[in-house]
PDB file of C-alpha atoms in Angstrom:
ATOM      1  CA  MET A   1       0.000   0.000   0.000  1.00 91.00           C
ATOM      2  CA  ASN A   2       1.156   3.514  -0.858  1.00 97.00           C
ATOM      3  CA  ILE A   3      -0.076   6.855   0.487  1.00 97.00           C
ATOM      4  CA  VAL A   4      -0.270  10.292  -1.125  1.00 98.00           C
ATOM      5  CA  GLN A   5      -1.516  13.433   0.626  1.00 98.00           C
ATOM      6  CA  SER A   6      -4.230  15.582  -0.913  1.00 98.00           C
ATOM      7  CA  LYS A   7      -4.384  19.375  -0.677  1.00 97.00           C
ATOM      8  CA  ASP A   8      -6.550  19.370   2.476  1.00 96.00           C
ATOM      9  CA  GLY A   9      -4.376  16.792   4.249  1.00 97.00           C
ATOM     10  CA  THR A  10      -6.518  13.767   3.384  1.00 97.00           C
ATOM     11  CA  GLN A  11      -4.464  10.582   3.031  1.00 97.00           C
ATOM     12  CA  ILE A  12      -5.209   8.692  -0.183  1.00 97.00           C
ATOM     13  CA  ALA A  13      -4.190   5.017  -0.290  1.00 97.00           C
ATOM     14  CA  TYR A  14      -3.285   3.338  -3.554  1.00 97.00           C
ATOM     15  CA  ASP A  15      -1.676   0.248  -5.091  1.00 97.00           C
ATOM     16  CA  VAL A  16       0.348   0.037  -8.296  1.00 98.00           C
ATOM     17  CA  LEU A  17      -0.010  -2.980 -10.570  1.00 98.00           C
ATOM     18  CA  GLY A  18       1.415  -3.986 -13.926  1.00 98.00           C
ATOM     19  CA  LYS A  19       3.711  -2.351 -16.455  1.00 96.00           C
ATOM     20  CA  GLY A  20       3.074   0.002 -19.360  1.00 96.00           C
ATOM     21  CA  PRO A  21       1.520   3.443 -19.844  1.00 97.00           C
ATOM     22  CA  VAL A  22       0.133   4.868 -16.595  1.00 98.00           C
ATOM     23  CA  LEU A  23      -3.612   4.367 -16.125  1.00 98.00           C
ATOM     24  CA  ILE A  24      -5.357   5.757 -13.056  1.00 98.00           C
ATOM     25  CA  PHE A  25      -8.411   3.623 -12.290  1.00 98.00           C
ATOM     26  CA  ILE A  26     -11.194   5.672 -10.673  1.00 97.00           C
ATOM     27  CA  THR A  27     -13.624   3.210  -9.165  1.00 91.00           C
ATOM     28  CA  GLY A  28     -17.288   4.004  -8.893  1.00 81.00           C
ATOM     29  CA  GLY A  29     -20.456   2.341  -7.774  1.00 77.00           C
ATOM     30  CA  ALA A  30     -21.984   1.979  -4.355  1.00 78.00           C
ATOM     31  CA  THR A  31     -19.323   1.315  -1.709  1.00 82.00           C
ATOM     32  CA  CYS A  32     -16.644   0.145  -4.133  1.00 89.00           C
ATOM     33  CA  PHE A  33     -13.064   0.331  -2.869  1.00 91.00           C
ATOM     34  CA  ARG A  34      -9.673  -0.753  -4.119  1.00 93.00           C
ATOM     35  CA  SER A  35      -9.595  -4.158  -2.347  1.00 91.00           C
ATOM     36  CA  PHE A  36     -13.203  -5.031  -3.282  1.00 89.00           C
ATOM     37  CA  GLU A  37     -13.060  -8.283  -5.244  1.00 89.00           C
ATOM     38  CA  PRO A  38     -14.626  -6.966  -8.498  1.00 89.00           C
ATOM     39  CA  VAL A  39     -12.314  -3.921  -8.385  1.00 94.00           C
ATOM     40  CA  ILE A  40      -9.229  -6.103  -7.886  1.00 95.00           C
ATOM     41  CA  HIS A  41     -10.349  -8.254 -10.822  1.00 96.00           C
ATOM     42  CA  ASP A  42     -10.748  -5.217 -13.087  1.00 97.00           C
ATOM     43  CA  ALA A  43      -7.468  -3.596 -12.005  1.00 97.00           C
ATOM     44  CA  SER A  44      -5.550  -6.863 -12.446  1.00 98.00           C
ATOM     45  CA  THR A  45      -6.969  -7.291 -15.940  1.00 98.00           C
ATOM     46  CA  PHE A  46      -6.028  -3.740 -16.964  1.00 98.00           C
ATOM     47  CA  ALA A  47      -2.551  -4.292 -15.480  1.00 98.00           C
ATOM     48  CA  GLN A  48      -1.857  -6.782 -18.272  1.00 97.00           C
ATOM     49  CA  GLN A  49      -1.166  -3.789 -20.522  1.00 97.00           C
ATOM     50  CA  PHE A  50      -0.912  -0.737 -18.240  1.00 98.00           C
ATOM     51  CA  THR A  51       0.699   0.460 -15.022  1.00 98.00           C
ATOM     52  CA  VAL A  52      -2.517   0.734 -13.029  1.00 98.00           C
ATOM     53  CA  TYR A  53      -2.906   3.076 -10.075  1.00 98.00           C
ATOM     54  CA  ASN A  54      -5.829   1.613  -8.117  1.00 97.00           C
ATOM     55  CA  TYR A  55      -6.807   3.920  -5.256  1.00 97.00           C
ATOM     56  CA  ASP A  56      -9.345   4.319  -2.481  1.00 96.00           C
ATOM     57  CA  ARG A  57     -11.367   7.456  -2.962  1.00 96.00           C
ATOM     58  CA  ARG A  58     -11.687   9.491   0.234  1.00 95.00           C
ATOM     59  CA  GLY A  59     -13.664   7.732   2.945  1.00 92.00           C
ATOM     60  CA  ARG A  60     -13.496   4.357   1.223  1.00 89.00           C
ATOM     61  CA  GLY A  61     -11.875   1.083   2.186  1.00 75.00           C
ATOM     62  CA  GLY A  62     -10.517   2.118   5.572  1.00 76.00           C
ATOM     63  CA  ASP A  63      -7.083   3.172   4.288  1.00 90.00           C
ATOM     64  CA  SER A  64      -7.926   6.578   2.809  1.00 94.00           C
ATOM     65  CA  SER A  65      -9.001   9.234   5.286  1.00 94.00           C
ATOM     66  CA  ASN A  66     -12.003  11.531   4.899  1.00 93.00           C
ATOM     67  CA  THR A  67     -11.824  15.265   5.572  1.00 93.00           C
ATOM     68  CA  LEU A  68     -15.278  16.852   5.663  1.00 93.00           C
ATOM     69  CA  PRO A  69     -17.236  18.523   4.211  1.00 94.00           C
ATOM     70  CA  TYR A  70     -17.290  16.530   0.993  1.00 95.00           C
ATOM     71  CA  SER A  71     -17.135  18.153  -2.442  1.00 95.00           C
ATOM     72  CA  ILE A  72     -16.253  17.116  -5.967  1.00 96.00           C
ATOM     73  CA  GLU A  73     -13.492  19.735  -5.868  1.00 97.00           C
ATOM     74  CA  LYS A  74     -11.820  17.733  -3.102  1.00 97.00           C
ATOM     75  CA  GLU A  75     -12.155  14.542  -5.157  1.00 96.00           C
ATOM     76  CA  ILE A  76     -10.358  16.333  -7.999  1.00 98.00           C
ATOM     77  CA  ASP A  77      -7.648  17.477  -5.566  1.00 98.00           C
ATOM     78  CA  ASP A  78      -7.198  13.839  -4.475  1.00 98.00           C
ATOM     79  CA  LEU A  79      -6.902  12.718  -8.083  1.00 98.00           C
ATOM     80  CA  GLU A  80      -4.472  15.521  -8.929  1.00 98.00           C
ATOM     81  CA  ALA A  81      -2.213  14.496  -6.042  1.00 98.00           C
ATOM     82  CA  LEU A  82      -2.191  10.952  -7.430  1.00 98.00           C
ATOM     83  CA  ILE A  83      -1.531  12.209 -10.987  1.00 98.00           C
ATOM     84  CA  ASP A  84       1.437  14.232  -9.739  1.00 97.00           C
ATOM     85  CA  GLU A  85       2.708  11.218  -7.800  1.00 97.00           C
ATOM     86  CA  ALA A  86       2.514   9.173 -11.012  1.00 97.00           C
ATOM     87  CA  GLY A  87       4.511  11.784 -12.916  1.00 94.00           C
ATOM     88  CA  GLY A  88       1.720  13.488 -14.860  1.00 90.00           C
ATOM     89  CA  ASP A  89       0.707  12.816 -18.473  1.00 89.00           C
ATOM     90  CA  VAL A  90      -1.496   9.921 -17.398  1.00 97.00           C
ATOM     91  CA  HIS A  91      -4.558   8.174 -18.782  1.00 98.00           C
ATOM     92  CA  LEU A  92      -7.768   8.025 -16.739  1.00 98.00           C
ATOM     93  CA  TYR A  93     -10.391   5.286 -16.641  1.00 98.00           C
ATOM     94  CA  GLY A  94     -13.526   6.159 -14.683  1.00 97.00           C
ATOM     95  CA  HIS A  95     -16.332   3.706 -14.028  1.00 96.00           C
ATOM     96  CA  SER A  96     -19.819   4.835 -12.896  1.00 94.00           C
ATOM     97  CA  SER A  97     -19.450   7.772 -10.478  1.00 94.00           C
ATOM     98  CA  GLY A  98     -15.721   7.468 -11.150  1.00 96.00           C
ATOM     99  CA  ALA A  99     -16.524   8.467 -14.737  1.00 97.00           C
ATOM    100  CA  ILE A 100     -18.025  11.719 -13.430  1.00 97.00           C
ATOM    101  CA  ILE A 101     -14.774  12.458 -11.590  1.00 97.00           C
ATOM    102  CA  ALA A 102     -12.740  11.552 -14.683  1.00 98.00           C
ATOM    103  CA  LEU A 103     -14.781  13.939 -16.829  1.00 98.00           C
ATOM    104  CA  GLU A 104     -14.416  16.755 -14.290  1.00 97.00           C
ATOM    105  CA  ALA A 105     -10.672  16.103 -14.229  1.00 97.00           C
ATOM    106  CA  ALA A 106     -10.555  16.301 -18.024  1.00 97.00           C
ATOM    107  CA  ILE A 107     -12.207  19.721 -17.768  1.00 96.00           C
ATOM    108  CA  ARG A 108      -9.984  21.047 -14.968  1.00 96.00           C
ATOM    109  CA  LEU A 109      -6.648  19.212 -15.307  1.00 96.00           C
ATOM    110  CA  ASP A 110      -6.292  18.835 -19.065  1.00 92.00           C
ATOM    111  CA  ASN A 111      -2.589  19.795 -18.986  1.00 94.00           C
ATOM    112  CA  LYS A 112      -1.831  16.748 -16.795  1.00 96.00           C
ATOM    113  CA  ILE A 113      -3.985  14.181 -18.603  1.00 97.00           C
ATOM    114  CA  ASN A 114      -3.306  12.383 -21.851  1.00 96.00           C
ATOM    115  CA  LYS A 115      -6.561  10.519 -22.635  1.00 98.00           C
ATOM    116  CA  VAL A 116      -9.761   9.618 -20.761  1.00 98.00           C
ATOM    117  CA  VAL A 117     -12.081   6.602 -20.902  1.00 98.00           C
ATOM    118  CA  LEU A 118     -15.550   6.885 -19.347  1.00 98.00           C
ATOM    119  CA  TYR A 119     -17.692   3.827 -18.650  1.00 97.00           C
ATOM    120  CA  ASP A 120     -21.391   4.488 -17.866  1.00 95.00           C
ATOM    121  CA  PRO A 121     -21.231   8.037 -16.444  1.00 96.00           C
ATOM    122  CA  PRO A 122     -24.434   8.004 -14.307  1.00 94.00           C
ATOM    123  CA  TYR A 123     -25.809  11.503 -14.721  1.00 96.00           C
ATOM    124  CA  VAL A 124     -29.595  11.876 -14.935  1.00 95.00           C
ATOM    125  CA  GLU A 125     -30.859  12.237 -18.485  1.00 96.00           C
ATOM    126  CA  ASP A 126     -33.593  14.885 -18.082  1.00 96.00           C
ATOM    127  CA  GLU A 127     -35.414  17.093 -15.572  1.00 96.00           C
ATOM    128  CA  ALA A 128     -38.028  14.445 -14.740  1.00 96.00           C
ATOM    129  CA  ALA A 129     -35.339  11.901 -13.914  1.00 94.00           C
ATOM    130  CA  LYS A 130     -33.477  14.532 -11.903  1.00 95.00           C
ATOM    131  CA  LYS A 131     -36.544  15.150  -9.722  1.00 95.00           C
ATOM    132  CA  GLU A 132     -37.064  11.420  -9.151  1.00 93.00           C
ATOM    133  CA  PHE A 133     -33.407  10.787  -8.333  1.00 93.00           C
ATOM    134  CA  ASN A 134     -33.224  13.678  -5.900  1.00 94.00           C
ATOM    135  CA  GLN A 135     -36.186  12.232  -3.999  1.00 94.00           C
ATOM    136  CA  LEU A 136     -34.215   8.993  -3.664  1.00 93.00           C
ATOM    137  CA  LYS A 137     -31.162  10.976  -2.539  1.00 95.00           C
ATOM    138  CA  GLU A 138     -33.117  12.763   0.201  1.00 96.00           C
ATOM    139  CA  GLN A 139     -34.528   9.503   1.594  1.00 96.00           C
ATOM    140  CA  LEU A 140     -31.095   7.899   1.464  1.00 96.00           C
ATOM    141  CA  ASN A 141     -29.492  10.811   3.310  1.00 96.00           C
ATOM    142  CA  GLU A 142     -32.105  10.550   6.064  1.00 97.00           C
ATOM    143  CA  LEU A 143     -31.176   6.911   6.632  1.00 97.00           C
ATOM    144  CA  LEU A 144     -27.468   7.755   6.631  1.00 96.00           C
ATOM    145  CA  GLU A 145     -27.955  10.582   9.120  1.00 96.00           C
ATOM    146  CA  GLN A 146     -29.730   8.088  11.408  1.00 97.00           C
ATOM    147  CA  LYS A 147     -26.763   5.695  10.916  1.00 96.00           C
ATOM    148  CA  LYS A 148     -29.088   3.018   9.541  1.00 96.00           C
ATOM    149  CA  TYR A 149     -26.393   1.841   7.185  1.00 94.00           C
ATOM    150  CA  ALA A 150     -27.785  -1.591   6.296  1.00 92.00           C
ATOM    151  CA  GLU A 151     -31.157  -0.047   5.456  1.00 94.00           C
ATOM    152  CA  ALA A 152     -29.489   2.750   3.508  1.00 94.00           C
ATOM    153  CA  LEU A 153     -27.379   0.370   1.441  1.00 92.00           C
ATOM    154  CA  ALA A 154     -30.342  -1.893   0.656  1.00 91.00           C
ATOM    155  CA  PHE A 155     -32.496   1.147  -0.156  1.00 92.00           C
ATOM    156  CA  PHE A 156     -29.870   2.490  -2.559  1.00 90.00           C
ATOM    157  CA  LEU A 157     -29.329  -0.838  -4.313  1.00 86.00           C
ATOM    158  CA  GLU A 158     -33.067  -1.357  -4.742  1.00 86.00           C
ATOM    159  CA  GLY A 159     -33.423   2.244  -5.924  1.00 82.00           C
ATOM    160  CA  ILE A 160     -31.002   1.658  -8.793  1.00 77.00           C
ATOM    161  CA  GLY A 161     -32.908  -1.422  -9.922  1.00 75.00           C
ATOM    162  CA  ILE A 162     -31.397  -4.393  -8.086  1.00 80.00           C
ATOM    163  CA  PRO A 163     -34.184  -6.797  -6.992  1.00 81.00           C
ATOM    164  CA  ARG A 164     -34.736  -7.179  -3.258  1.00 84.00           C
ATOM    165  CA  GLU A 165     -34.172 -10.953  -3.419  1.00 87.00           C
ATOM    166  CA  VAL A 166     -30.723 -10.364  -4.948  1.00 84.00           C
ATOM    167  CA  ILE A 167     -29.891  -7.812  -2.222  1.00 85.00           C
ATOM    168  CA  ASP A 168     -31.059 -10.133   0.566  1.00 84.00           C
ATOM    169  CA  GLY A 169     -29.316 -13.087  -1.017  1.00 82.00           C
ATOM    170  CA  MET A 170     -26.129 -12.372  -2.922  1.00 74.00           C
ATOM    171  CA  PHE A 171     -25.259  -8.989  -1.366  1.00 80.00           C
ATOM    172  CA  ARG A 172     -26.048  -9.641   2.296  1.00 84.00           C
ATOM    173  CA  GLN A 173     -24.403 -13.071   2.142  1.00 82.00           C
ATOM    174  CA  SER A 174     -21.241 -11.681   0.609  1.00 81.00           C
ATOM    175  CA  PRO A 175     -18.137 -11.817   2.841  1.00 81.00           C
ATOM    176  CA  GLN A 176     -17.595  -8.158   1.930  1.00 80.00           C
ATOM    177  CA  TRP A 177     -21.028  -6.970   3.110  1.00 86.00           C
ATOM    178  CA  ASN A 178     -19.589  -5.710   6.401  1.00 87.00           C
ATOM    179  CA  SER A 179     -16.904  -3.763   4.552  1.00 86.00           C
ATOM    180  CA  MET A 180     -19.598  -2.189   2.391  1.00 87.00           C
ATOM    181  CA  LEU A 181     -21.530  -1.180   5.513  1.00 90.00           C
ATOM    182  CA  LYS A 182     -18.479   0.542   7.003  1.00 90.00           C
ATOM    183  CA  ILE A 183     -18.228   2.901   4.049  1.00 90.00           C
ATOM    184  CA  ALA A 184     -21.967   3.278   3.501  1.00 93.00           C
ATOM    185  CA  PRO A 185     -21.732   7.016   4.370  1.00 94.00           C
ATOM    186  CA  THR A 186     -19.955   7.512   1.032  1.00 95.00           C
ATOM    187  CA  LEU A 187     -23.245   6.661  -0.701  1.00 95.00           C
ATOM    188  CA  ALA A 188     -24.072  10.313  -0.060  1.00 95.00           C
ATOM    189  CA  TYR A 189     -21.054  11.273  -2.171  1.00 95.00           C
ATOM    190  CA  ASP A 190     -22.053   9.096  -5.121  1.00 94.00           C
ATOM    191  CA  THR A 191     -25.632  10.337  -5.139  1.00 94.00           C
ATOM    192  CA  MET A 192     -24.431  13.943  -4.910  1.00 95.00           C
ATOM    193  CA  LEU A 193     -22.266  13.408  -7.999  1.00 95.00           C
ATOM    194  CA  ALA A 194     -25.017  11.656  -9.966  1.00 94.00           C
ATOM    195  CA  SER A 195     -27.953  13.895  -9.064  1.00 94.00           C
ATOM    196  CA  ASP A 196     -27.610  16.397 -11.887  1.00 95.00           C
ATOM    197  CA  LEU A 197     -27.742  16.577 -15.658  1.00 97.00           C
ATOM    198  CA  ALA A 198     -24.565  15.963 -17.609  1.00 97.00           C
ATOM    199  CA  PRO A 199     -22.497  19.200 -17.748  1.00 97.00           C
ATOM    200  CA  LEU A 200     -22.699  19.487 -21.519  1.00 97.00           C
ATOM    201  CA  LYS A 201     -21.597  23.119 -21.733  1.00 97.00           C
ATOM    202  CA  LYS A 202     -18.455  22.446 -19.695  1.00 96.00           C
ATOM    203  CA  ALA A 203     -17.882  19.177 -21.535  1.00 97.00           C
ATOM    204  CA  SER A 204     -17.834  21.043 -24.843  1.00 97.00           C
ATOM    205  CA  LYS A 205     -14.573  22.656 -23.704  1.00 95.00           C
ATOM    206  CA  VAL A 206     -12.742  19.359 -23.113  1.00 97.00           C
ATOM    207  CA  THR A 207      -9.528  19.259 -25.144  1.00 96.00           C
ATOM    208  CA  VAL A 208      -8.196  15.782 -24.321  1.00 97.00           C
ATOM    209  CA  PRO A 209      -9.347  12.741 -26.345  1.00 97.00           C
ATOM    210  CA  VAL A 210     -12.271  10.929 -24.719  1.00 98.00           C
ATOM    211  CA  GLN A 211     -13.637   7.423 -25.272  1.00 98.00           C
ATOM    212  CA  ILE A 212     -17.112   6.819 -23.878  1.00 98.00           C
ATOM    213  CA  ILE A 213     -18.291   3.238 -23.383  1.00 98.00           C
ATOM    214  CA  VAL A 214     -21.804   2.219 -22.375  1.00 96.00           C
ATOM    215  CA  GLY A 215     -23.086  -1.308 -21.776  1.00 93.00           C
ATOM    216  CA  LYS A 216     -25.689  -2.153 -24.399  1.00 92.00           C
ATOM    217  CA  GLU A 217     -27.806  -4.003 -21.813  1.00 91.00           C
ATOM    218  CA  ASN A 218     -27.982  -0.951 -19.541  1.00 89.00           C
ATOM    219  CA  PRO A 219     -31.222   0.981 -19.037  1.00 87.00           C
ATOM    220  CA  LYS A 220     -31.982   3.496 -21.790  1.00 91.00           C
ATOM    221  CA  ASN A 221     -31.168   6.451 -19.537  1.00 91.00           C
ATOM    222  CA  MET A 222     -27.468   5.508 -19.392  1.00 92.00           C
ATOM    223  CA  GLN A 223     -27.347   5.132 -23.141  1.00 94.00           C
ATOM    224  CA  GLU A 224     -28.992   8.538 -23.531  1.00 96.00           C
ATOM    225  CA  VAL A 225     -26.452  10.225 -21.220  1.00 97.00           C
ATOM    226  CA  ALA A 226     -23.577   8.609 -23.105  1.00 97.00           C
ATOM    227  CA  LYS A 227     -25.014   9.930 -26.371  1.00 97.00           C
ATOM    228  CA  GLN A 228     -25.449  13.441 -24.920  1.00 98.00           C
ATOM    229  CA  LEU A 229     -21.825  13.534 -23.800  1.00 98.00           C
ATOM    230  CA  SER A 230     -20.471  12.090 -27.045  1.00 98.00           C
ATOM    231  CA  GLU A 231     -22.228  14.845 -28.972  1.00 97.00           C
ATOM    232  CA  ALA A 232     -21.038  17.582 -26.594  1.00 98.00           C
ATOM    233  CA  ILE A 233     -17.356  16.609 -26.192  1.00 98.00           C
ATOM    234  CA  PRO A 234     -15.250  17.540 -29.231  1.00 95.00           C
ATOM    235  CA  ASN A 235     -14.134  14.448 -31.161  1.00 88.00           C
ATOM    236  CA  ALA A 236     -15.366  12.059 -28.458  1.00 96.00           C
ATOM    237  CA  LYS A 237     -15.843   8.447 -29.467  1.00 96.00           C
ATOM    238  CA  LEU A 238     -18.829   6.378 -28.306  1.00 98.00           C
ATOM    239  CA  ILE A 239     -18.985   2.590 -28.247  1.00 97.00           C
ATOM    240  CA  GLU A 240     -21.897   0.443 -27.084  1.00 96.00           C
ATOM    241  CA  LEU A 241     -20.364  -2.623 -25.469  1.00 95.00           C
ATOM    242  CA  GLU A 242     -22.196  -5.687 -26.757  1.00 92.00           C
ATOM    243  CA  GLY A 243     -22.159  -9.293 -25.604  1.00 90.00           C
ATOM    244  CA  GLY A 244     -24.727  -8.889 -22.842  1.00 91.00           C
ATOM    245  CA  GLN A 245     -22.695  -6.195 -21.072  1.00 90.00           C
ATOM    246  CA  ASN A 246     -24.326  -3.964 -18.467  1.00 89.00           C
ATOM    247  CA  HIS A 247     -23.093  -1.685 -15.662  1.00 88.00           C
ATOM    248  CA  MET A 248     -20.614  -4.341 -14.470  1.00 87.00           C
ATOM    249  CA  PRO A 249     -18.798  -5.208 -17.693  1.00 93.00           C
ATOM    250  CA  ASP A 250     -16.295  -7.922 -18.487  1.00 96.00           C
ATOM    251  CA  PRO A 251     -12.965  -6.086 -17.974  1.00 97.00           C
ATOM    252  CA  LYS A 252     -11.375  -8.069 -20.824  1.00 97.00           C
ATOM    253  CA  LEU A 253     -13.832  -6.495 -23.268  1.00 97.00           C
ATOM    254  CA  VAL A 254     -13.246  -3.042 -21.777  1.00 97.00           C
ATOM    255  CA  LEU A 255      -9.478  -3.573 -22.021  1.00 98.00           C
ATOM    256  CA  GLN A 256      -9.699  -4.347 -25.736  1.00 97.00           C
ATOM    257  CA  ILE A 257     -11.394  -1.014 -26.436  1.00 97.00           C
ATOM    258  CA  MET A 258      -9.301   0.911 -23.924  1.00 97.00           C
ATOM    259  CA  SER A 259      -5.992  -0.431 -25.216  1.00 96.00           C
ATOM    260  CA  SER A 260      -6.794   0.423 -28.822  1.00 96.00           C
ATOM    261  CA  PHE A 261      -7.867   3.951 -27.881  1.00 97.00           C
ATOM    262  CA  LEU A 262      -5.168   4.809 -25.339  1.00 96.00           C
ATOM    263  CA  LYS A 263      -2.229   3.401 -27.294  1.00 90.00           C
ATOM    264  CA  ALA A 264      -3.149   5.118 -30.562  1.00 88.00           C
ATOM    265  CA  HIS A 265      -1.145   8.244 -31.377  1.00 76.00           C
ATOM    266  CA  ARG A 266      -2.934  11.521 -30.696  1.00 67.00           C
TER     267      ARG A 266
END
């Protein structure tokens, strides 16, 4: 484990895997962290062709600290500290809410970033969806404030479309359920990031090359957001990942697209 210090003193823990061009892996999704089994699997796969920096976002995993209050600006500061530690001129891969951070970094830190890959950035697609999602966010925050973390986690998972029987079965029986509960407060961070429309005006000023990937089996709203961003970002590329891929894709398929895009000359 390695540690880098962010601007506000927050300690950010990270691991380095593999060999090749530097790729910073920004995990997303509810309560994901760098030692979560699916994250390790993805990072290890990407490390076949890249030097992967796999880090715990603030408040996640127990190794990164968490200086309050939370803001996306602080997340960008954390990422910038890691980029500087890696020597700059890096590639970014952001998954889910991590894709939102990667896009914001492309807007703000373009002189330190080479190329960016976004998988399923989870913005809301229109005003009606924004209203509905913000109602979910308010209910979730009430549960978190009451420290009802198991209820909050189940409520969030069900709210994003995971059936209750899957939550009560696969999720609650997972050996990592307790780890997910410990960082349940960070659900408030993810929902804050994903509670607005895609920043199309700001995205239109992105200068670094961007590859957007969306799972073809995802709900239509994610495909719509990906399309909105691909049309707004200059020269962005959009690929629908086929083969039954959804919000948790096969990293081997992602790597094929990512490798072709990131290793091509600008």
